[in-house]
């Protein structure tokens, strides 16, 4: 049997590599701007398109899907070809995948600052972009499996297992979490409401971390680390146990983001139990990686690329130990909604995803350009300044989170809240936020240095766009000796392997999601809870547009400190008409679940116009454009019809008269503001958002009044 000659496609790898670096710098720059805004709100230059609420999701999407996403595709396209001894299935599909992914990212850059968002964390992009993501993801899978089918290597290496699990699980997560009812070209309402929507979102949100930020990177670790160290992976058996245990357990852990909320207790308990179990397979991967370096630690001392890998794996181990610990209720009660979570997330993002990406870029670019790295000294500088940046970022955020959370829970000897005003705690942690931005700036500087180093590396070499290779053709199946080990047999069958992975991740998904989505008794109703009025519905959409849920939660947990500060703890039945839910994941400002009636209309008007007028020292941006921009009431009827389709009990034909009710309520608010010598027309956006804020929590208050 004669070897076959073929060519590896390095051009697509190069393209994804360039996109990784470019989007990494952009995404991290946006993140730095957002960090500065948390102690200097004027950093948005009083521009509605650059407020924290609008650019925070831009930062997360740019870093997760642009920086990390392109890095994943770069690593997969390079390693997959070599593991399978085959060129990618189709250059045409590769190019569609690359340019389609970049267009999706550009669409996010345009739409998110415009306030076109679903408000679902890590899934903020509206329905047309969701469809585009689905199409491009199918193209990626088609190209990957096409390559697997034409491979010249029967055995599927462990890295490919993780790539297959990533593809199939992200497809399931994206489709289920994107059930939206379109209202217009870039506006939709989530099909689920309240508690159901929260469960689906955090089933998606946690597993987006698991199967986008973790499993493909583990696959790349299993390929690139042995290549960099010139040593085989430590344990094949451990990799089998690590893989199947990880994808089975991870999918159950999402509810730990919703502890002490109105999610059914059994779902919360399942999330906690599986989160704790997750330590074992997560550390199995870390240990398998670090022990691969047995006998090669002298190389780590001299090789900066291995330094990046070791610190990245260590950060992965730290983050995957801390995550289960944060799922314990006692710890979660302190950490949730605080900067502690921000520190936890960034140890993983900056350390695990960032450092592994940098290591792969430093190793891969010189090889496809057939040259040496331009400067090992600059790479070493990047390593040390990047490590310093992570420390300067994470430590102040841990400190800030712990400090603020304990302050918010503290009572005086007389049994009164020691810090009843949330703003007192915000001002106390501003120095930590300044230090965080310094750490982020240092880390970003390292990435810019890396970009320069890689550009000089490319210039001194020449891209081998089509790298020659040769391998024996795949033996006919009947000539292959039967494998005794069941897993060896499974590894030879990609479709069966994909189906097995799909079944494993669906077990936890179905058991956790279906009871809450289908059994109505899990969400007891409250008779006093009514649908939003048309004006309140429009105001709620403005609240979503401005990204208010990025700073304010809307769920009061059953802690004495929270009920004393905010009012009665939240009930599941309060949220049955909330499409989407707006519980939030971080409190930069106070909870708003009981905001209605707490202050007068004039207070809200002045607070939105200039927060410092009502709350001296506030870091909230000004929303002056709400005072001048006209409310678009042409969408009211369509929104009412959409809500009726979703089961909200508006009267039949109400869409035809909704704007009349809207104008009546708006006039009432405008007239009320005039009493305080505030002249505002009833058709301005400020009136709608005031109506929504004044509605929050009033239904449950009405219920209590009726009982009394």
XYZ file of C-alpha atoms in Angstrom:
708
model
C 0.000 0.000 0.000
C 1.519 3.303 -1.156
C 1.415 6.493 0.939
C -0.933 9.193 -0.346
C 0.273 12.755 -0.746
C -1.909 15.642 0.371
C -1.661 19.151 1.832
C -2.658 20.620 5.187
C -4.563 23.902 4.950
C -2.584 26.414 7.030
C -4.244 29.457 5.509
C -7.500 28.909 7.424
C -5.474 28.402 10.613
C -3.644 31.672 9.942
C -6.929 33.499 9.345
C -8.466 32.333 12.606
C -5.197 33.178 14.376
C -5.258 36.770 13.111
C -8.921 37.104 14.108
C -8.087 35.752 17.576
C -5.485 38.442 18.209
C -7.484 41.315 16.689
C -10.731 40.520 18.496
C -8.821 39.769 21.690
C -7.389 43.290 21.750
C -10.773 44.827 20.886
C -12.714 42.779 23.436
C -10.243 43.433 26.234
C -10.126 47.151 25.436
C -13.914 47.327 25.739
C -13.624 45.454 29.032
C -11.069 47.976 30.303
C -13.395 50.861 29.388
C -16.252 49.140 31.227
C -14.023 48.637 34.280
C -13.103 52.335 34.324
C -16.776 53.305 34.115
C -17.394 51.541 37.435
C -15.490 54.278 39.244
C -15.617 57.041 36.626
C -19.112 56.991 35.062
C -18.262 59.938 32.799
C -15.942 57.614 30.860
C -18.812 56.907 28.494
C -18.585 60.594 27.403
C -22.359 60.901 28.040
C -22.969 58.758 24.968
C -25.930 56.400 25.116
C -24.153 53.783 22.994
C -21.175 53.387 25.334
C -22.775 53.147 28.780
C -21.759 50.226 30.999
C -25.123 48.537 30.495
C -24.618 48.426 26.727
C -20.892 47.683 26.435
C -20.700 45.084 29.190
C -22.433 42.453 26.992
C -20.308 43.666 24.081
C -17.205 42.899 26.151
C -18.385 39.424 27.176
C -19.469 38.500 23.645
C -16.240 39.837 22.113
C -14.038 37.933 24.546
C -16.035 34.687 24.606
C -17.168 34.297 21.018
C -14.679 36.463 19.125
C -11.385 35.980 21.004
C -11.947 32.505 22.461
C -14.187 31.364 19.602
C -11.622 32.157 16.919
C -8.900 30.586 19.064
C -10.945 27.386 19.287
C -11.367 27.220 15.523
C -7.671 27.999 15.006
C -6.659 25.145 17.314
C -9.247 22.714 15.976
C -8.433 23.320 12.305
C -4.697 22.891 12.959
C -4.875 19.818 15.210
C -7.759 18.019 13.496
C -5.978 17.832 10.145
C -2.851 16.376 11.714
C -4.635 13.957 14.019
C -6.693 12.611 11.106
C -3.912 12.887 8.516
C -6.267 14.661 6.135
C -6.905 18.139 4.799
C -10.137 19.750 5.990
C -13.144 18.335 4.171
C -13.833 21.504 2.153
C -11.861 24.735 1.682
C -15.159 26.297 0.654
C -16.813 25.338 3.965
C -13.733 26.524 5.865
C -13.995 29.962 4.283
C -17.768 30.183 4.837
C -17.133 29.275 8.467
C -14.425 31.918 8.887
C -16.172 34.823 7.194
C -19.590 33.875 8.566
C -18.222 33.853 12.120
C -16.580 37.245 11.641
C -19.824 38.713 10.270
C -21.692 37.402 13.318
C -19.170 39.138 15.571
C -19.467 42.378 13.601
C -23.254 42.162 13.917
C -22.812 41.896 17.693
C -20.527 44.943 17.673
C -23.261 46.892 15.877
C -26.416 45.672 17.614
C -25.383 45.482 21.279
C -24.399 49.181 21.634
C -27.686 50.019 19.901
C -29.472 48.245 22.760
C -30.753 45.386 20.579
C -30.499 42.599 23.122
C -32.442 39.673 24.584
C -30.774 40.365 27.978
C -29.934 36.633 28.311
C -26.387 36.535 29.647
C -23.866 35.264 27.052
C -26.820 34.963 24.629
C -27.792 38.598 24.177
C -27.842 38.548 20.380
C -31.260 38.864 18.783
C -33.079 36.221 16.765
C -31.735 36.910 13.220
C -28.171 36.605 14.536
C -29.147 33.452 16.453
C -30.235 31.925 13.155
C -26.920 32.926 11.563
C -25.023 31.335 14.470
C -26.965 28.103 13.950
C -26.129 28.030 10.240
C -22.416 28.699 10.753
C -22.237 26.143 13.564
C -23.722 23.538 11.211
C -21.107 24.502 8.599
C -18.376 23.957 11.216
C -19.804 20.553 12.157
C -20.202 19.558 8.508
C -16.585 20.446 7.838
C -15.341 18.666 10.969
C -17.264 15.435 10.441
C -16.504 15.475 6.713
C -12.823 15.519 7.629
C -13.311 12.704 10.136
C -15.020 10.568 7.492
C -12.152 10.971 4.997
C -9.420 10.444 7.611
C -6.341 8.292 7.138
C -6.127 7.441 10.833
C -8.705 4.988 12.179
C -8.282 5.922 15.849
C -9.896 9.144 17.076
C -7.500 10.747 19.557
C -8.815 12.145 22.848
C -8.725 15.751 21.594
C -11.286 14.839 18.930
C -13.643 13.455 21.590
C -13.763 16.896 23.171
C -14.286 18.582 19.789
C -17.246 16.281 19.038
C -18.807 16.880 22.480
C -18.344 20.631 22.036
C -20.099 20.627 18.675
C -23.126 18.585 19.693
C -23.658 20.187 23.126
C -23.326 23.794 21.979
C -25.869 23.008 19.255
C -28.373 21.743 21.849
C -27.703 24.631 24.249
C -28.029 27.301 21.585
C -31.238 25.948 20.076
C -33.080 25.420 23.379
C -32.001 28.770 24.844
C -32.952 30.622 21.657
C -36.676 29.842 21.671
C -37.841 33.381 20.995
C -40.972 34.877 19.518
C -39.979 37.634 17.053
C -41.801 40.946 17.340
C -39.815 42.855 14.719
C -36.547 42.559 12.811
C -34.415 42.893 15.958
C -36.863 42.474 18.813
C -38.166 39.276 20.345
C -39.560 37.900 23.588
C -38.301 34.693 25.175
C -40.844 31.876 24.973
C -40.182 30.963 28.609
C -41.111 33.283 31.458
C -39.861 33.960 34.966
C -38.577 30.890 36.802
C -38.665 28.752 33.654
C -36.680 31.312 31.699
C -34.154 31.621 34.535
C -33.595 27.867 34.642
C -33.147 27.574 30.875
C -30.829 30.602 30.784
C -28.494 29.316 33.500
C -28.604 25.778 32.162
C -27.315 27.441 28.996
C -25.072 30.030 30.700
C -23.194 27.601 32.908
C -22.795 25.061 30.125
C -21.667 27.687 27.644
C -18.733 28.042 30.058
C -18.453 24.254 30.179
C -18.704 23.434 26.485
C -17.302 26.573 24.858
C -14.711 27.812 27.323
C -13.681 24.409 28.696
C -14.149 21.270 26.584
C -12.598 22.558 23.334
C -9.684 23.968 25.328
C -9.208 20.622 27.039
C -9.141 19.053 23.584
C -6.475 21.534 22.491
C -4.541 20.900 25.705
C -4.519 17.166 24.958
C -3.035 17.861 21.509
C -0.724 20.839 21.974
C 0.761 20.132 25.420
C 2.301 16.754 24.429
C 3.617 18.400 21.246
C 5.141 21.303 23.181
C 6.694 19.022 25.819
C 7.575 16.291 23.312
C 6.052 13.726 25.674
C 2.944 11.484 25.450
C -0.119 12.340 27.501
C 0.203 10.953 31.017
C -2.754 8.547 31.079
C -5.087 7.326 28.351
C -7.382 5.668 30.928
C -7.612 8.888 32.926
C -8.548 10.765 29.757
C -11.474 8.362 29.190
C -12.726 8.780 32.754
C -12.132 12.540 32.606
C -14.073 12.986 29.368
C -17.224 10.994 30.092
C -17.513 12.075 33.727
C -17.009 15.733 32.781
C -19.658 15.929 30.070
C -22.161 13.943 32.149
C -21.765 15.917 35.397
C -21.228 19.419 33.980
C -24.644 19.627 32.338
C -26.425 19.314 35.714
C -24.636 22.182 37.495
C -26.457 25.248 36.080
C -28.979 25.694 38.942
C -26.198 26.648 41.343
C -26.455 30.115 39.748
C -30.004 30.350 41.132
C -29.582 29.392 44.783
C -31.972 31.126 47.191
C -34.171 32.221 44.280
C -37.692 31.003 43.530
C -36.390 28.052 41.498
C -37.838 24.821 42.981
C -35.685 23.537 45.828
C -35.124 20.111 44.262
C -33.524 21.741 41.190
C -31.272 23.883 43.377
C -30.188 20.800 45.341
C -29.389 18.874 42.159
C -27.268 21.792 40.968
C -25.316 21.856 44.232
C -24.764 18.089 44.355
C -23.470 17.805 40.810
C -21.375 20.961 41.165
C -19.493 19.403 44.073
C -19.015 16.168 42.118
C -17.596 18.226 39.256
C -14.318 18.702 41.129
C -13.226 15.141 40.339
C -13.378 15.128 36.513
C -12.185 18.733 36.294
C -9.100 18.006 38.322
C -8.667 14.768 36.387
C -8.008 16.869 33.286
C -5.661 19.225 35.099
C -3.702 16.359 36.646
C -3.463 14.547 33.316
C -2.018 17.703 31.779
C 0.449 18.550 34.547
C 1.678 14.950 34.922
C 2.386 14.881 31.198
C 5.299 17.144 32.128
C 6.844 14.519 34.456
C 10.521 14.450 33.705
C 10.228 17.585 31.582
C 10.052 20.295 34.240
C 13.523 21.474 33.242
C 11.924 22.471 29.929
C 9.340 24.552 31.774
C 12.133 26.569 33.337
C 13.523 27.524 29.942
C 10.483 27.391 27.626
C 8.082 30.333 27.999
C 5.407 28.512 25.974
C 5.293 25.728 28.548
C 5.159 28.375 31.283
C 1.958 29.698 29.716
C 0.545 26.156 29.592
C 1.403 25.361 33.208
C -0.085 28.586 34.581
C -3.129 28.106 32.353
C -3.695 24.579 33.679
C -3.175 25.798 37.238
C -5.748 28.558 36.702
C -8.136 25.909 35.351
C -7.612 23.857 38.491
C -8.190 26.887 40.734
C -11.349 27.946 38.914
C -12.801 24.421 38.827
C -12.178 23.995 42.549
C -13.644 27.390 43.402
C -16.756 26.871 41.253
C -18.036 23.872 43.251
C -17.163 25.668 46.489
C -19.218 28.675 45.371
C -22.165 26.354 44.782
C -22.341 25.526 48.496
C -25.227 27.546 49.896
C -23.292 29.044 52.799
C -20.561 30.364 50.506
C -22.976 31.288 47.735
C -24.972 33.483 50.130
C -21.876 35.675 50.488
C -20.393 35.487 47.021
C -23.411 35.685 44.701
C -24.222 39.089 43.190
C -20.763 40.331 44.274
C -17.361 41.015 42.701
C -16.184 37.682 44.082
C -17.893 36.042 41.084
C -16.170 38.490 38.733
C -12.808 37.431 40.169
C -13.712 33.749 39.836
C -14.774 34.102 36.202
C -11.658 36.050 35.232
C -9.246 33.577 36.823
C -10.665 31.100 34.334
C -10.954 33.512 31.409
C -7.606 35.283 31.758
C -5.636 32.339 33.120
C -7.094 29.232 31.498
C -8.465 30.524 28.177
C -6.073 33.449 27.775
C -2.809 31.730 28.641
C -3.591 28.553 26.680
C -4.468 30.696 23.668
C -1.195 32.624 23.970
C 0.811 29.396 24.282
C -0.807 27.931 21.167
C -0.244 31.139 19.174
C 3.433 31.292 20.167
C 3.897 27.625 19.239
C 1.767 27.509 16.098
C 2.552 30.723 14.195
C 6.297 30.048 13.787
C 5.501 26.562 12.483
C 3.067 27.577 9.780
C 5.456 30.375 8.749
C 8.511 28.048 8.892
C 10.548 30.342 11.084
C 11.531 30.951 14.707
C 9.658 33.149 17.158
C 10.882 36.714 16.659
C 11.669 37.390 20.317
C 11.614 34.959 23.228
C 12.387 37.885 25.541
C 9.185 39.669 24.485
C 7.250 36.424 24.987
C 8.773 36.074 28.456
C 7.863 39.709 29.194
C 4.305 38.916 28.082
C 4.159 35.908 30.404
C 5.262 37.809 33.492
C 3.220 40.929 32.831
C 0.179 38.774 31.992
C 0.570 36.847 35.252
C 0.930 40.124 37.135
C -2.195 41.437 35.392
C -4.236 38.425 36.544
C -3.094 38.942 40.139
C -3.827 42.680 40.081
C -7.230 41.930 38.581
C -8.391 38.990 40.690
C -7.129 39.841 44.182
C -8.879 43.259 44.404
C -12.100 41.706 43.094
C -12.013 38.952 45.725
C -11.388 41.642 48.326
C -14.172 43.867 46.975
C -16.703 41.044 46.797
C -16.031 39.784 50.292
C -15.991 43.306 51.746
C -19.213 44.507 50.131
C -21.161 41.324 50.820
C -20.285 41.328 54.521
C -21.086 45.033 54.783
C -24.518 44.453 53.258
C -25.217 41.683 55.798
C -23.993 43.547 58.883
C -26.398 44.609 61.652
C -25.830 46.910 64.605
C -26.193 45.737 68.193
C -29.673 47.280 68.109
C -30.685 44.967 65.250
C -30.635 47.629 62.534
C -28.796 47.411 59.222
C -25.396 49.017 59.717
C -25.221 50.055 56.054
C -28.858 50.492 54.954
C -27.846 52.554 51.913
C -26.389 50.277 49.219
C -24.302 53.188 47.909
C -22.218 53.216 51.102
C -20.826 49.808 50.207
C -20.242 50.787 46.570
C -18.115 53.776 47.537
C -16.073 51.653 49.950
C -14.838 49.300 47.209
C -13.982 51.896 44.545
C -10.197 51.611 45.260
C -10.442 47.875 44.469
C -12.139 48.696 41.172
C -9.347 51.132 40.321
C -6.799 48.398 41.022
C -8.825 45.953 38.904
C -8.631 48.273 35.904
C -4.858 48.562 36.429
C -4.612 44.770 36.307
C -6.752 44.631 33.187
C -4.615 47.321 31.550
C -1.424 45.400 32.336
C -2.896 42.201 30.918
C -3.995 44.044 27.751
C -0.494 45.493 27.352
C 0.864 41.947 27.314
C -1.546 40.984 24.521
C -0.442 43.996 22.467
C 3.207 42.984 22.966
C 2.311 39.471 21.803
C 0.623 40.879 18.688
C 3.785 42.803 17.819
C 5.921 39.706 18.412
C 3.740 37.539 16.188
C 3.615 40.145 13.406
C 7.424 40.316 13.373
C 7.568 36.524 13.428
C 5.289 36.292 10.392
C 7.250 38.955 8.506
C 10.549 37.133 8.929
C 9.025 33.907 7.600
C 6.664 32.892 4.823
C 3.272 31.257 5.253
C 3.149 27.673 4.040
C -0.467 27.922 2.979
C -0.559 24.326 1.735
C 1.786 22.207 3.831
C 2.771 18.940 2.088
C 2.160 15.701 3.961
C 1.727 12.022 3.243
C 0.127 9.057 4.969
C -1.078 5.576 4.202
C -4.755 5.354 3.216
C -7.167 4.029 5.806
C -7.235 0.243 5.870
C -10.492 -1.434 4.835
C -12.550 -2.160 7.938
C -12.463 -5.934 7.451
C -8.651 -6.034 7.671
C -8.525 -4.251 11.001
C -8.095 -6.490 14.031
C -11.037 -6.345 16.404
C -10.325 -4.237 19.467
C -10.970 -5.884 22.811
C -11.560 -2.612 24.671
C -15.070 -1.198 24.247
C -13.820 2.372 24.169
C -11.290 1.606 21.461
C -14.122 0.276 19.341
C -16.236 3.361 20.046
C -13.366 5.683 19.111
C -13.386 4.246 15.596
C -17.046 5.216 15.036
C -17.557 9.003 14.983
C -21.343 8.994 14.528
C -21.882 6.492 17.328
C -19.491 8.513 19.472
C -21.447 11.708 18.779
C -24.760 9.980 19.609
C -23.302 8.606 22.849
C -22.104 12.090 23.859
C -25.513 13.534 22.961
C -27.324 10.957 25.122
C -24.984 11.638 28.055
C -25.605 15.403 28.024
C -29.349 15.021 27.434
C -29.888 12.910 30.562
C -29.212 15.739 32.992
C -30.795 18.333 30.720
C -34.130 16.529 30.454
C -34.324 15.591 34.148
C -33.631 19.168 35.268
C -35.577 21.143 32.681
C -38.704 19.187 31.899
C -40.468 19.189 35.314
C -40.152 22.965 35.683
C -41.143 23.594 32.062
C -44.118 21.228 32.010
C -45.527 20.867 35.540
C -47.531 23.985 36.405
C -47.527 23.249 40.160
C -43.823 24.066 40.203
C -44.778 27.720 39.540
C -47.678 28.594 41.883
C -49.640 31.608 40.660
C -50.581 34.726 42.642
C -54.016 36.208 41.924
C -52.882 39.821 42.389
C -50.130 39.544 39.754
C -51.416 41.152 36.559
C -49.877 41.692 33.093
C -47.910 44.873 32.498
C -49.831 47.818 31.074
C -48.779 48.828 27.538
C -46.745 51.753 28.913
C -45.049 49.540 31.505
C -44.292 46.936 28.838
C -42.656 49.597 26.686
C -40.744 50.844 29.750
C -39.557 47.326 30.504
C -38.174 47.032 26.986
C -36.315 50.321 27.500
C -34.925 48.923 30.764
C -33.674 45.910 28.770
C -32.297 48.137 25.994
C -30.229 50.157 28.460
C -28.830 46.996 30.056
C -30.085 47.899 33.543
C -30.136 44.226 34.548
C -26.332 44.195 34.212
C -26.168 46.254 37.415
C -29.493 45.710 39.188
C -31.058 42.422 40.214
C -34.789 41.850 40.543
C -35.028 39.062 43.071
C -35.003 39.379 46.851
C -33.462 36.373 48.569
C -34.888 35.105 51.883
C -32.161 36.645 54.046
C -32.961 39.034 56.866
C -30.434 41.542 55.480
C -32.229 41.579 52.111
C -35.804 41.688 53.386
C -34.872 44.526 55.743
C -33.266 46.466 52.891
C -35.585 45.671 49.981
C -38.821 44.223 51.312
C -40.534 40.839 51.203
C -38.576 38.030 49.563
C -39.531 37.079 46.002
C -42.168 34.479 45.045
C -42.228 32.376 41.873
C -45.684 33.605 40.915
C -44.493 37.208 40.633
C -42.600 36.489 37.415
C -45.129 34.545 35.337
C -45.470 37.409 32.820
C -41.745 38.254 32.646
C -40.487 37.470 29.123
C -37.512 37.437 29.708
C -36.736 37.191 33.425
C -34.546 40.005 34.781
C -33.070 38.610 37.997
C -29.542 39.672 37.058
C -26.249 38.116 38.159
C -24.374 41.086 39.662
C -25.417 43.911 41.989
C -23.473 47.031 41.149
C -26.521 48.880 42.455
C -29.388 47.855 44.760
C -32.052 45.297 43.942
C -35.145 46.794 42.267
C -37.706 44.040 42.842
C -39.666 46.220 45.276
C -38.869 49.601 43.708
C -42.460 50.514 42.840
C -43.867 53.271 45.027
C -40.685 53.611 47.053
C -39.971 57.040 45.561
C -42.044 59.595 43.695
C -42.011 60.059 39.925
C -39.906 63.210 40.295
C -37.216 61.262 42.159
C -36.912 58.753 39.291
C -36.887 61.552 36.722
C -34.027 63.368 38.439
C -32.189 60.134 39.194
C -32.188 59.090 35.549
C -31.299 62.585 34.369
C -28.339 62.854 36.776
C -27.945 60.108 39.426
C -25.618 62.318 41.502
C -28.533 64.695 42.224
C -30.375 62.062 44.245
C -27.478 59.794 45.251
C -24.258 61.778 45.770
C -21.234 59.742 44.702
C -23.275 57.363 42.535
C -21.363 55.597 39.744
C -24.509 55.180 37.636
C -24.316 56.888 34.221
C -26.650 59.692 33.209
C -29.563 58.808 30.927
C -30.324 62.242 29.533
C -31.438 60.898 26.159
C -34.487 59.325 27.805
C -35.750 62.846 28.459
C -35.566 63.868 24.789
C -36.159 60.693 22.763
C -39.718 59.984 21.699
C -41.239 56.654 22.708
C -41.922 54.450 19.696
C -45.547 53.418 20.167
C -45.833 51.918 16.682
C -44.635 48.613 18.165
C -47.190 48.461 21.000
C -49.821 46.433 19.169
C -47.278 43.875 17.927
C -45.845 43.507 21.421
C -49.291 42.946 22.930
C -50.070 40.299 20.300
C -46.753 38.579 20.961
C -47.460 38.487 24.686
C -50.926 37.059 24.019
C -49.320 34.331 21.923
C -47.053 33.541 24.888
C -50.060 33.165 27.171
C -50.234 36.586 28.820
C -53.982 37.167 29.464
C -54.621 40.458 27.730
C -58.284 40.776 26.569
C -59.069 39.744 23.029
C -58.558 42.660 20.651
C -56.627 44.636 23.268
C -53.826 45.317 20.797
C -56.159 47.702 18.959
C -56.781 49.905 22.003
C -53.489 49.416 23.864
C -52.005 52.732 22.761
C -55.030 54.593 24.095
C -54.371 53.124 27.554
C -50.677 53.877 27.111
C -51.348 57.558 26.414
C -53.740 57.838 29.348
C -51.201 56.422 31.809
C -48.387 58.506 30.277
C -50.441 61.672 30.675
C -51.010 60.846 34.329
C -47.278 60.534 34.975
C -46.483 63.714 33.021
C -49.142 65.626 34.960
C -47.764 64.291 38.233
C -44.257 65.439 37.293
C -45.585 68.923 36.543
C -46.598 69.247 40.206
C -42.882 69.204 41.003
C -42.251 71.781 38.270
C -40.855 69.159 35.872
C -42.116 69.740 32.370
C -41.974 66.652 30.210
C -44.119 65.553 27.306
C -46.114 62.367 27.769
C -44.557 60.783 24.650
C -40.958 60.717 25.967
C -39.107 57.512 26.862
C -38.484 58.731 30.416
C -42.229 58.482 31.127
C -42.361 54.821 30.066
C -39.374 53.734 32.116
C -40.730 55.575 35.173
C -44.020 53.699 34.704
C -42.131 50.380 34.688
C -39.999 51.199 37.736
C -43.084 52.295 39.661
C -44.772 48.971 38.855
C -41.999 46.750 40.230
C -43.134 44.777 43.266
C -46.507 46.488 43.589
C -48.504 43.361 42.735
C -47.163 41.460 45.718
C -47.735 44.514 47.908
C -51.333 44.622 46.727
C -51.682 40.951 47.593
C -50.439 41.597 51.129
C -52.792 44.567 51.532
C -55.713 42.426 50.455
C -54.794 39.759 53.014
C -54.597 42.336 55.790
